[in-house]
PDB file of C-alpha atoms and ligand atoms in Angstrom:
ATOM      1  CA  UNK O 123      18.642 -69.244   3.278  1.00 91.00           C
ATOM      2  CA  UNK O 124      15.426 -68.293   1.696  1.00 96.00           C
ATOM      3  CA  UNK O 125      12.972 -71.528   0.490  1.00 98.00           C
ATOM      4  CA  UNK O 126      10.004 -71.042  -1.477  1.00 98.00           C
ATOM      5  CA  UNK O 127       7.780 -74.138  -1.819  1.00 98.00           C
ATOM      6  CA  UNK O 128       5.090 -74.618  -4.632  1.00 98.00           C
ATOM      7  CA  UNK O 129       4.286 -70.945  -4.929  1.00 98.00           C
ATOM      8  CA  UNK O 130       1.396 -70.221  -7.297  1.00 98.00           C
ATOM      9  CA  UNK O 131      -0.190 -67.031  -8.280  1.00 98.00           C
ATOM     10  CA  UNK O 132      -2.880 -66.056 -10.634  1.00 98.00           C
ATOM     11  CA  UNK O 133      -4.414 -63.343 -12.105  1.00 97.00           C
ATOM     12  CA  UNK O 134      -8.169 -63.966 -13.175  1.00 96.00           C
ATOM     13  CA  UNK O 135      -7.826 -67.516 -14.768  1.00 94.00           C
ATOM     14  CA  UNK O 136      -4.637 -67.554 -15.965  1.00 97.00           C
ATOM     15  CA  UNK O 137      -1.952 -69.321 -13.603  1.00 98.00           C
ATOM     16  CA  UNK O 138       1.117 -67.360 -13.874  1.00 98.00           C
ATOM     17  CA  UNK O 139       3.586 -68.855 -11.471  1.00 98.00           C
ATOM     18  CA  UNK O 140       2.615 -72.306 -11.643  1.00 98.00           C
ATOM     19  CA  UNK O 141       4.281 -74.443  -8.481  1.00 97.00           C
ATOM     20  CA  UNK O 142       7.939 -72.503  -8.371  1.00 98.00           C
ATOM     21  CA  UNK O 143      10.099 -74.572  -5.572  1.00 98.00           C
ATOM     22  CA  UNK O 144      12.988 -72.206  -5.340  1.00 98.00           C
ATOM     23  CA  UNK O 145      15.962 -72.780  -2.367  1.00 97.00           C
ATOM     24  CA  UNK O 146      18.444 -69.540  -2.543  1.00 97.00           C
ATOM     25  CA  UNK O 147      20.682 -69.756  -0.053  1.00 97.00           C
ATOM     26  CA  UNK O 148      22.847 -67.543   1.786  1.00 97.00           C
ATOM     27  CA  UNK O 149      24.992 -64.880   0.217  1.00 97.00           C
ATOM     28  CA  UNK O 150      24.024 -66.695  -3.341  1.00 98.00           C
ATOM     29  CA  UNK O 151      23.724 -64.186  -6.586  1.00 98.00           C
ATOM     30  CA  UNK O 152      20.886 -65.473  -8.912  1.00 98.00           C
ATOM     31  CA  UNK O 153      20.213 -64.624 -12.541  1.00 98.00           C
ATOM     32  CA  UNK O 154      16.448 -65.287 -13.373  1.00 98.00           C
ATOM     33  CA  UNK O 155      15.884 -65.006 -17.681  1.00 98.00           C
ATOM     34  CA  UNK O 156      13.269 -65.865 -19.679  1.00 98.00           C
ATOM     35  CA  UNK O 157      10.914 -64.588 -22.220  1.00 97.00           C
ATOM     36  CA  UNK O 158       8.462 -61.654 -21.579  1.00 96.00           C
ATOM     37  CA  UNK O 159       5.373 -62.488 -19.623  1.00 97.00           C
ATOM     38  CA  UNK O 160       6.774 -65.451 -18.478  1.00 97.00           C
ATOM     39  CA  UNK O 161       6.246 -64.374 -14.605  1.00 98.00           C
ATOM     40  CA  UNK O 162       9.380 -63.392 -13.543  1.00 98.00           C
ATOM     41  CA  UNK O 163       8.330 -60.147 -12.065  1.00 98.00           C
ATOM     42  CA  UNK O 164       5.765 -61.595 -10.494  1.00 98.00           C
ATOM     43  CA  UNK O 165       7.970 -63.881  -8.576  1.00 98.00           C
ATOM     44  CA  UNK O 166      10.259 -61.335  -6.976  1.00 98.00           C
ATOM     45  CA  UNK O 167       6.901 -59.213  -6.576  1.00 98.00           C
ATOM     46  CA  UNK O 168       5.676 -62.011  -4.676  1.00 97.00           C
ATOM     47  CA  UNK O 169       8.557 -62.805  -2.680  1.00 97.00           C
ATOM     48  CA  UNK O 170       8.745 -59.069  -1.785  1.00 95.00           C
ATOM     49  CA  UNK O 171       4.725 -59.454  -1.238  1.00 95.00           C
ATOM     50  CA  UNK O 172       4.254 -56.679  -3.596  1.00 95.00           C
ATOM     51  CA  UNK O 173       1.362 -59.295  -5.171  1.00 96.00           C
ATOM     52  CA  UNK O 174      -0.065 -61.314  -2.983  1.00 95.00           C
ATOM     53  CA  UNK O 175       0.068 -65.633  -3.939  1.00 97.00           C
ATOM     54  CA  UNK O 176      -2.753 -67.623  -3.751  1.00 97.00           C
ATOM     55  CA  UNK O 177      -0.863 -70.422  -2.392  1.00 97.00           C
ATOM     56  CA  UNK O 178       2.547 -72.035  -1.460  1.00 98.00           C
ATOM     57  CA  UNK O 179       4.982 -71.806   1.241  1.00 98.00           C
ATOM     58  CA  UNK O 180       8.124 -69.377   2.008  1.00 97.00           C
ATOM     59  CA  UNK O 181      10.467 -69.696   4.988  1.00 97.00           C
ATOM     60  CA  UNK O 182      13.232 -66.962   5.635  1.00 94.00           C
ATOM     61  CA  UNK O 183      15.488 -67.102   8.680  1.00 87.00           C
ATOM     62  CA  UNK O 184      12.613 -68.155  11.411  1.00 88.00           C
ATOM     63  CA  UNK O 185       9.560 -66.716   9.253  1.00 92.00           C
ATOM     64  CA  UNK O 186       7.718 -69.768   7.787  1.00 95.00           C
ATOM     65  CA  UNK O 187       4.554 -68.246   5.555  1.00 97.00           C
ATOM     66  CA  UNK O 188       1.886 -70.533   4.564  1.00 97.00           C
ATOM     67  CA  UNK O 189       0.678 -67.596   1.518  1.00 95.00           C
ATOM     68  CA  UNK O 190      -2.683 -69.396   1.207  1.00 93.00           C
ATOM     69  CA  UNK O 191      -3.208 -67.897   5.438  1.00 93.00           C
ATOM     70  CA  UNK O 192      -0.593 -64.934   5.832  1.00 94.00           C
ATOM     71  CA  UNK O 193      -1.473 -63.058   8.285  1.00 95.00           C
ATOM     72  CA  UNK O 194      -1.071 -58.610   7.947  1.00 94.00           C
ATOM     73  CA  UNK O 195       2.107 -59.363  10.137  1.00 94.00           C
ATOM     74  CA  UNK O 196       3.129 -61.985   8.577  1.00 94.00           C
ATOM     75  CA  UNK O 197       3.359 -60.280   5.403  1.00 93.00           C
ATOM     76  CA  UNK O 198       5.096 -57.070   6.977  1.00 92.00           C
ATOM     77  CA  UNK O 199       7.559 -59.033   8.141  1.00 93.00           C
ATOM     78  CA  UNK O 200       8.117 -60.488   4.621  1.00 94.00           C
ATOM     79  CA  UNK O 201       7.975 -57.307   3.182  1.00 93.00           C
ATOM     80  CA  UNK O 202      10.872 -55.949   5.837  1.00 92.00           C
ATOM     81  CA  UNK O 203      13.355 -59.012   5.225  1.00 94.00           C
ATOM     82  CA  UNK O 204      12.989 -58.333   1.132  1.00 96.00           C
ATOM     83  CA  UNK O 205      14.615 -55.319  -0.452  1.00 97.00           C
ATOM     84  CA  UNK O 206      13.018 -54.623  -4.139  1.00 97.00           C
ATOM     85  CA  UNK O 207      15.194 -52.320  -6.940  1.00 98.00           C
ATOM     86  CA  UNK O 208      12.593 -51.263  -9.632  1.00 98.00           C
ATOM     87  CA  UNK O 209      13.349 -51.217 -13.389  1.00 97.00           C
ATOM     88  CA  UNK O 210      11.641 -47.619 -13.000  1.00 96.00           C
ATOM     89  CA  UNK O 211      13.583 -46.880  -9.797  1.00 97.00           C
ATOM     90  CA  UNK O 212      10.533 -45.616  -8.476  1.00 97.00           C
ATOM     91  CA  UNK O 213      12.163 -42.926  -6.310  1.00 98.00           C
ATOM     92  CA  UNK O 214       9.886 -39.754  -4.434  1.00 97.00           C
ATOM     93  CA  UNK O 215      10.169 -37.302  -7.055  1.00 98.00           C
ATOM     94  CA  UNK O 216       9.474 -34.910  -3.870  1.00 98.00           C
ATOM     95  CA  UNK O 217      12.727 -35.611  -2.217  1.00 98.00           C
ATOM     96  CA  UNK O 218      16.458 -35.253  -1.907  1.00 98.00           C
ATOM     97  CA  UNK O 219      18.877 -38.634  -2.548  1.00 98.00           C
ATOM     98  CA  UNK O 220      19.463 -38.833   1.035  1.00 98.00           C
ATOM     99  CA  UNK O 221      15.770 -38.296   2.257  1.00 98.00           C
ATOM    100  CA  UNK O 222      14.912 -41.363  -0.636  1.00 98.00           C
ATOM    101  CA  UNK O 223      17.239 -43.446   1.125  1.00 98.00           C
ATOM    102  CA  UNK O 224      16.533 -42.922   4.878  1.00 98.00           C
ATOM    103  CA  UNK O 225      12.515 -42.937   4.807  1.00 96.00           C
ATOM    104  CA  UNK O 226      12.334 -46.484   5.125  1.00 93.00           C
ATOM    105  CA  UNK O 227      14.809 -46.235   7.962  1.00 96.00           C
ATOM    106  CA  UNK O 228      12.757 -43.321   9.684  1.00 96.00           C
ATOM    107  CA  UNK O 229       9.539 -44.547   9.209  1.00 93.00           C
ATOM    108  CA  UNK O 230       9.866 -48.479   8.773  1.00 90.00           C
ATOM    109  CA  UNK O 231      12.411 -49.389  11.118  1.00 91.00           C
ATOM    110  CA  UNK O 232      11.743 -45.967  13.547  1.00 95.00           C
ATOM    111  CA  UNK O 233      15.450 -44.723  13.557  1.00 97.00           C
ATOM    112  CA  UNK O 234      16.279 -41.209  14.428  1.00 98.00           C
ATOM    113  CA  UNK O 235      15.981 -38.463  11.587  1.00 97.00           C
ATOM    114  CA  UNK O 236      20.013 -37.538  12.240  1.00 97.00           C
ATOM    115  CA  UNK O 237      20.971 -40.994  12.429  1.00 98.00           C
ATOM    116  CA  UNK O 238      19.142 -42.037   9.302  1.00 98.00           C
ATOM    117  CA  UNK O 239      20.346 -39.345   7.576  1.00 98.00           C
ATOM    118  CA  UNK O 240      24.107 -39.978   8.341  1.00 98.00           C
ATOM    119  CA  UNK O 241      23.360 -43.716   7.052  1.00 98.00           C
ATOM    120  CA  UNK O 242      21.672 -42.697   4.005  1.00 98.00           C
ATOM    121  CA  UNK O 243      24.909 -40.836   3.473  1.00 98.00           C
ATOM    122  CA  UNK O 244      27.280 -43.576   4.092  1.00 98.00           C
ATOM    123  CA  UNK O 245      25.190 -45.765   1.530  1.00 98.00           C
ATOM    124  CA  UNK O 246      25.277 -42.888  -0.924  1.00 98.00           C
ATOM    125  CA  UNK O 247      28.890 -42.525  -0.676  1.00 98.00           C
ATOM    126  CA  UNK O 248      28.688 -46.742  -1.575  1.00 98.00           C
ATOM    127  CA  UNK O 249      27.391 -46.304  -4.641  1.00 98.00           C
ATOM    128  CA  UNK O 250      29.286 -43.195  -5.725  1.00 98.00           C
ATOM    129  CA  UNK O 251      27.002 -40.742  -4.836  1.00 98.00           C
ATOM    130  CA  UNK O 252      28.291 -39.452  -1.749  1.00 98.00           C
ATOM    131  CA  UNK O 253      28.137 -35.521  -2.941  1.00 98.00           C
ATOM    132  CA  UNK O 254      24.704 -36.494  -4.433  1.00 98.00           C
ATOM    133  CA  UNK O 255      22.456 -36.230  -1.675  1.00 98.00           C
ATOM    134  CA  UNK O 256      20.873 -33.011  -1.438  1.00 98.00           C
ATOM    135  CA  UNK O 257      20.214 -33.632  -5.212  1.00 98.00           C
ATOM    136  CA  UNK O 258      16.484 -34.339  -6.433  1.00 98.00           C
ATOM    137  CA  UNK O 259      15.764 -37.413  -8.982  1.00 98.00           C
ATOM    138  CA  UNK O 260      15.200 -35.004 -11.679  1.00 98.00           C
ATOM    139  CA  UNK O 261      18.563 -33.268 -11.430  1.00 98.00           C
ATOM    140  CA  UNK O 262      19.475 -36.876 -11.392  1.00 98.00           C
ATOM    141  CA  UNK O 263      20.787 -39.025 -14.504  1.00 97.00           C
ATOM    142  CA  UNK O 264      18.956 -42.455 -15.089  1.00 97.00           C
ATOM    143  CA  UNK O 265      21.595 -43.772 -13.581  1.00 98.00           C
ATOM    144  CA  UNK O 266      22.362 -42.213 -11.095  1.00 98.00           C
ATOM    145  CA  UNK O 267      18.553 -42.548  -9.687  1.00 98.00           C
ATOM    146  CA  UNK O 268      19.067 -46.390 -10.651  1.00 98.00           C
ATOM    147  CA  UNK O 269      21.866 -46.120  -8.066  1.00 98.00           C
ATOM    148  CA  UNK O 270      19.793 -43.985  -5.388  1.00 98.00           C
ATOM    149  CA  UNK O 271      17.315 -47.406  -5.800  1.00 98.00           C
ATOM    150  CA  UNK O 272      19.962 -49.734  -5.017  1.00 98.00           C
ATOM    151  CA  UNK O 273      21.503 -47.661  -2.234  1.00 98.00           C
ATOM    152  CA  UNK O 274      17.577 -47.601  -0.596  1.00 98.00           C
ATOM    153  CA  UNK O 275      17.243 -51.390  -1.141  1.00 98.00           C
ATOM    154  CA  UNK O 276      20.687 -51.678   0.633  1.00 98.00           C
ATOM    155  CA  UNK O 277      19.536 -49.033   3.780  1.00 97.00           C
ATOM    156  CA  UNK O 278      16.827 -52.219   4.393  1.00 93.00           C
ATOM    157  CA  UNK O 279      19.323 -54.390   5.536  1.00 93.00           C
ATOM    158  CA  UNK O 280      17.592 -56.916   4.172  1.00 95.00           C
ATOM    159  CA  UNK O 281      18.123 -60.851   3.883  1.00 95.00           C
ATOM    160  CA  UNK O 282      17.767 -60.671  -0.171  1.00 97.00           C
ATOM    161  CA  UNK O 283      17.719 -57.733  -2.220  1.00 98.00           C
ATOM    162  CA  UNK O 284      15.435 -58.656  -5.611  1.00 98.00           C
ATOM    163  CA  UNK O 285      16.165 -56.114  -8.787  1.00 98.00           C
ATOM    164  CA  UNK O 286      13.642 -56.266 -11.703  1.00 98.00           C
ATOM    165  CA  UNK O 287      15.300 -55.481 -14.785  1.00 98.00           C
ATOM    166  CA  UNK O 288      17.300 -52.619 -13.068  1.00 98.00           C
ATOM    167  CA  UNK O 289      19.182 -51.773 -15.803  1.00 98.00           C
ATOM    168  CA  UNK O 290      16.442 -51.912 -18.804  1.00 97.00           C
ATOM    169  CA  UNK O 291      15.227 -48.477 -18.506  1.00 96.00           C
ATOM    170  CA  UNK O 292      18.536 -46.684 -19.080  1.00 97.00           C
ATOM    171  CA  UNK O 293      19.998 -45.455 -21.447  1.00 96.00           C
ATOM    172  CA  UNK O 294      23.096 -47.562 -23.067  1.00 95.00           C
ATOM    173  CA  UNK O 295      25.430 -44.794 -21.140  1.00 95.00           C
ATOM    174  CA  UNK O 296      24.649 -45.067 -17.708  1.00 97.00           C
ATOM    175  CA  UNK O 297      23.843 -49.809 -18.124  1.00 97.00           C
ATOM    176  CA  UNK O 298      28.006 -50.162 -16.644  1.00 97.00           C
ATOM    177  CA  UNK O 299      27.980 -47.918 -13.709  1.00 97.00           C
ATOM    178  CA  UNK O 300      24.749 -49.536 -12.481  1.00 98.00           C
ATOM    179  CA  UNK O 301      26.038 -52.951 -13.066  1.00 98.00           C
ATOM    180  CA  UNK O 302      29.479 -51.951 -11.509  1.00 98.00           C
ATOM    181  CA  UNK O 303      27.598 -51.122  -7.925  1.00 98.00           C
ATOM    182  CA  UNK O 304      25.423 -54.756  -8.392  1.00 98.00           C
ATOM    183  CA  UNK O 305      28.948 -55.993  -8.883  1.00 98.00           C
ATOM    184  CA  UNK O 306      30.258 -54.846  -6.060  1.00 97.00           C
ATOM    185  CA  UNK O 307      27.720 -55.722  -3.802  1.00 97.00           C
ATOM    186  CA  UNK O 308      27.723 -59.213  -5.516  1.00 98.00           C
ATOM    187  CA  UNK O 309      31.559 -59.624  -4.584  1.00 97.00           C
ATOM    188  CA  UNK O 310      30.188 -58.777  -0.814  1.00 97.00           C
ATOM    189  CA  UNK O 311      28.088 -61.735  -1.130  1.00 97.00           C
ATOM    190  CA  UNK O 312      25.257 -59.879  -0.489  1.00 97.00           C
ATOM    191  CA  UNK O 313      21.821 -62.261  -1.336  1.00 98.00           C
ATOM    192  CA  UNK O 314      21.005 -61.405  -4.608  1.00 98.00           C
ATOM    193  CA  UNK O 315      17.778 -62.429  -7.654  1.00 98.00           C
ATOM    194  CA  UNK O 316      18.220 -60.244 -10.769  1.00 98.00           C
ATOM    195  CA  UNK O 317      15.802 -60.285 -13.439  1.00 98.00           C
ATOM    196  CA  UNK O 318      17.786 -59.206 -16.045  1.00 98.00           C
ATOM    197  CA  UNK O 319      18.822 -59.522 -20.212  1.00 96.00           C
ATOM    198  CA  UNK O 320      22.760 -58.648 -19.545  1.00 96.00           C
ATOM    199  CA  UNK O 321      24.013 -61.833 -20.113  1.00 96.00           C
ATOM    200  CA  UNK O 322      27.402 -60.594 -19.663  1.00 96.00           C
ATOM    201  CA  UNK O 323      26.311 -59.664 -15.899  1.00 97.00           C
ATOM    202  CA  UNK O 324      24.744 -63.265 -15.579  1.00 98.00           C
ATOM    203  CA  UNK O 325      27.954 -65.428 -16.543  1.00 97.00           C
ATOM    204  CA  UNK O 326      30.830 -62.487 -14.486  1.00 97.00           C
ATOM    205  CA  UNK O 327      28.501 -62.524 -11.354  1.00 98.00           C
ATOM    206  CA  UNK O 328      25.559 -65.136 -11.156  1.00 98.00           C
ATOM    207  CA  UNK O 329      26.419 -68.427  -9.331  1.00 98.00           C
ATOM    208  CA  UNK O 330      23.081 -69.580 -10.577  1.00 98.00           C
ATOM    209  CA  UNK O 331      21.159 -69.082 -13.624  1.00 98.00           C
ATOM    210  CA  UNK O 332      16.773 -69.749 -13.585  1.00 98.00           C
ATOM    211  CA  UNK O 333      15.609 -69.929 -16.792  1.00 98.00           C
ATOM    212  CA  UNK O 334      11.893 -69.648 -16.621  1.00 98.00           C
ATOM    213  CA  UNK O 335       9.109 -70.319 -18.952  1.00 98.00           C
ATOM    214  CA  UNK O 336       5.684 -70.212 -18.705  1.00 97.00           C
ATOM    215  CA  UNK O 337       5.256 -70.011 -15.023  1.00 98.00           C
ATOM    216  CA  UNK O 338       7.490 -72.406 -14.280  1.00 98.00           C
ATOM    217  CA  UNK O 339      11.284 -72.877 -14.189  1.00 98.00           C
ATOM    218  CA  UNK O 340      12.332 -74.964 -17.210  1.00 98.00           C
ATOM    219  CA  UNK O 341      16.134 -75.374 -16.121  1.00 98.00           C
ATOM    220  CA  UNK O 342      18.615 -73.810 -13.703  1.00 98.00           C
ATOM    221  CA  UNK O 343      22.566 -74.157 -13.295  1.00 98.00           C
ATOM    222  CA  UNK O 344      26.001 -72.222 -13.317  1.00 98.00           C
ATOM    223  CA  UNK O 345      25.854 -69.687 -16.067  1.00 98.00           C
ATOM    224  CA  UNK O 346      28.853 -72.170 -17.708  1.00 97.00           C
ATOM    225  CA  UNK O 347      26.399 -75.269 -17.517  1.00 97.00           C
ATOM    226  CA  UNK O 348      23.683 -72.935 -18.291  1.00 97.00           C
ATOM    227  CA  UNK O 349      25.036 -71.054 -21.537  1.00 97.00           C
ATOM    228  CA  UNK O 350      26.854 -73.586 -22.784  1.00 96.00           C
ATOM    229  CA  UNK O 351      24.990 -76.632 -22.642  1.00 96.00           C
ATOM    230  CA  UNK O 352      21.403 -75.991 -22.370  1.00 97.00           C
ATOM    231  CA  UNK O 353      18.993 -79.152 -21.772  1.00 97.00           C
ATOM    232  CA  UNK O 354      15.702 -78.210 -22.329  1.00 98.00           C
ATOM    233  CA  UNK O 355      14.760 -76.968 -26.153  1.00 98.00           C
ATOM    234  CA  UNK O 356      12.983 -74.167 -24.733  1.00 97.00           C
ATOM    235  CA  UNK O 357      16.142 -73.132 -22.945  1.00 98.00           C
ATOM    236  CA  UNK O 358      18.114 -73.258 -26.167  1.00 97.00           C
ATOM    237  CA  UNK O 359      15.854 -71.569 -28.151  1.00 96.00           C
ATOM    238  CA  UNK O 360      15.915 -68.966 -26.157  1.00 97.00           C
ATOM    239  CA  UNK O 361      19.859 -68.395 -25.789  1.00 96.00           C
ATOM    240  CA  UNK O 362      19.723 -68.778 -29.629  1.00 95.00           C
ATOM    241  CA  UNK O 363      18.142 -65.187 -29.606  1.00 93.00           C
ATOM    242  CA  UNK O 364      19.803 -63.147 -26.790  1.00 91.00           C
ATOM    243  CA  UNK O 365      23.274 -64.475 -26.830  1.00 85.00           C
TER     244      UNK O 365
HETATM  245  P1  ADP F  42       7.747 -61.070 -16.957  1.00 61.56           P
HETATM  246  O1  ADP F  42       8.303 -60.231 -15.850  1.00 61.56           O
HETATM  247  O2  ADP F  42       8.411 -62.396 -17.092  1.00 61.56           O
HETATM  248  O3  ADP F  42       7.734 -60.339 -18.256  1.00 61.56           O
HETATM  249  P2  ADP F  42       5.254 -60.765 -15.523  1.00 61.56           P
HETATM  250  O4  ADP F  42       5.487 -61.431 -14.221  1.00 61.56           O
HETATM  251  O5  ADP F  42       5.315 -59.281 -15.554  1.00 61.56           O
HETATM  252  O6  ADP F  42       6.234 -61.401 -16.612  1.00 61.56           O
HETATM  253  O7  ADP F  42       3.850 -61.170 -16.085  1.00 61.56           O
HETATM  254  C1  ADP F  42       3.444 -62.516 -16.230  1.00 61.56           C
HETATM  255  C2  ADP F  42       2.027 -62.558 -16.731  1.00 61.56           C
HETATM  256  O8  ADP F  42       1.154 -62.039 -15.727  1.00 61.56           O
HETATM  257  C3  ADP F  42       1.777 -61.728 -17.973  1.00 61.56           C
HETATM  258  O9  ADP F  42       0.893 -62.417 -18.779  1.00 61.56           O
HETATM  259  C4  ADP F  42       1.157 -60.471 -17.429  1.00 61.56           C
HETATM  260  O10 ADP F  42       0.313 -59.890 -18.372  1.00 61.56           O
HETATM  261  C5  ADP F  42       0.375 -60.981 -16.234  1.00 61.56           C
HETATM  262  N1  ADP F  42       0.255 -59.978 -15.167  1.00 61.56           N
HETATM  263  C6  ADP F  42       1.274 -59.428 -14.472  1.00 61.56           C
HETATM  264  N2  ADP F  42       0.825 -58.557 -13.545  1.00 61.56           N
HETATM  265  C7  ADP F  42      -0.532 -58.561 -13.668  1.00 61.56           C
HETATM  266  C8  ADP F  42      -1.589 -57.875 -12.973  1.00 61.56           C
HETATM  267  N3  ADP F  42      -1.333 -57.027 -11.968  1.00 61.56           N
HETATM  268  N4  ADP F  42      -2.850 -58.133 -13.384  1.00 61.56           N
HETATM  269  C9  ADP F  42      -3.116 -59.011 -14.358  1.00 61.56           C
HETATM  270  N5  ADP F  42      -2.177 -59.696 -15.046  1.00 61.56           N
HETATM  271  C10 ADP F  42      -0.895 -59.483 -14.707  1.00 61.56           C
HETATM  272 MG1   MG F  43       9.105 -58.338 -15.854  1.00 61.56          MG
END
């Protein structure tokens, strides 16, 4: 169980995560929406401490982070028990499938180059790409590097994985296979936040939708609750356009 606890972070003067008190617990699938530059990034980025808060608390299995005093450790350790999937996939152009996938093991977590290799493999093989590895992201489709992502973020072994829009930057072809491995890792009840506009994805799979505006979260529930009976006029308004 992962609790967050009045998390702000700004950026100059403007406040863009403005108090969030978030509780995900174990094994939970969450569905964040919400309008553009509302701060949902930044929330997984700073949960991932890809942007540092200015204040607020997080505590994951015995780490308890007071962000206003993290220490460098402190922060690494974050970092370790938080797996990120970016919309961009942001794989090393430079290297194979497999070699994306087992760097963090090699040099993060200091595991043999044959052993890391062999998991990379295994994880490849998870997400259908199991004669992929010797491949480079450019011989790779969009979504097939979206799935090299989300078999790296798995090789972490990490308490939440957090995926920012993973699915945005493909094209309409490749959206279902991608979806189809988040799926499946969903139905391991595997800790999950998506940031995502499939609202298909978010009733199938979420046990919890956030809908956040303005820095803050406006409303959360079960995607039925959610969808169907929106209490706050900023939630509906919103659902009136993407649904
Ligand atoms: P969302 O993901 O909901 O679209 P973001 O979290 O990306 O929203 O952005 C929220 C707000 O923070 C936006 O106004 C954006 O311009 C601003 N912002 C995000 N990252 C930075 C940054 N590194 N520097 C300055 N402003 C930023
Ligand atoms: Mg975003």
């Amino acid at each position: 169980m992962i609790t967050l606890s009045r998390l702000v972070k700004t950026f100059g003067n403007s406040t863009v995560l403005d108090g969030i008190d978030l509780t995900i617990e174990k094994g939970e699938i969450i569905v964040v929406i919400g309008p553009s530059g509302t701060g949902k990034s930044t929330l997984l980025r700073c949960i991932n401490m890809l942007e540092t808060p200015d204040s607020g608390e997080i505590s994951l299995n015995k780490l308890r982070i007071d962000f206003a005093k993290a220490s460098r450790a402190e922060q690494l350790a974050l970092r370790r028990n938080t797996a990120f999937v970016f919309q961009n996939y942001a794989l090393f152009a430079n290297r194979t499938a497999r070699d994306n996938v087992a760097e963090r093991l090699i040099v993060v977590d200091g595991w043999p180059r044959a052993r890391a290799h062999a998991r990379a493999m295994e994880l490849l093989e998870r997400v259908g790409l199991g004669d992929r590895g010797n491949a480079y992201p450019s011989a790779l489709s969009g979504g097939q590097q979206q799935r090299v992502g989300i078999a790296r973020a798995m090789a972490a072994d990490a308490e939440v994985i957090l995926f920012d829009e993973p699915t945005s930057a493909l094209d309409p072809e490749w959206v279902e296979e991608v979806l189809g491995v988040m799926k499946q890792l969903a139905s391991q009840r595997q800790t999950m936040m998506v940031v995502t506009h499939e609202m298909q994805f978010a009733r199938d799979v979420a046990d919890r939708v956030i809908f956040m505006e303005g820095g803050r979260i406006v409303e959360q529930g079960p995607p039925d609750q959610l969808f169907s009976d929106p209490k706050d006029p900023r939630t509906r308004s919103f659902l009136r356009k993407v649904l």
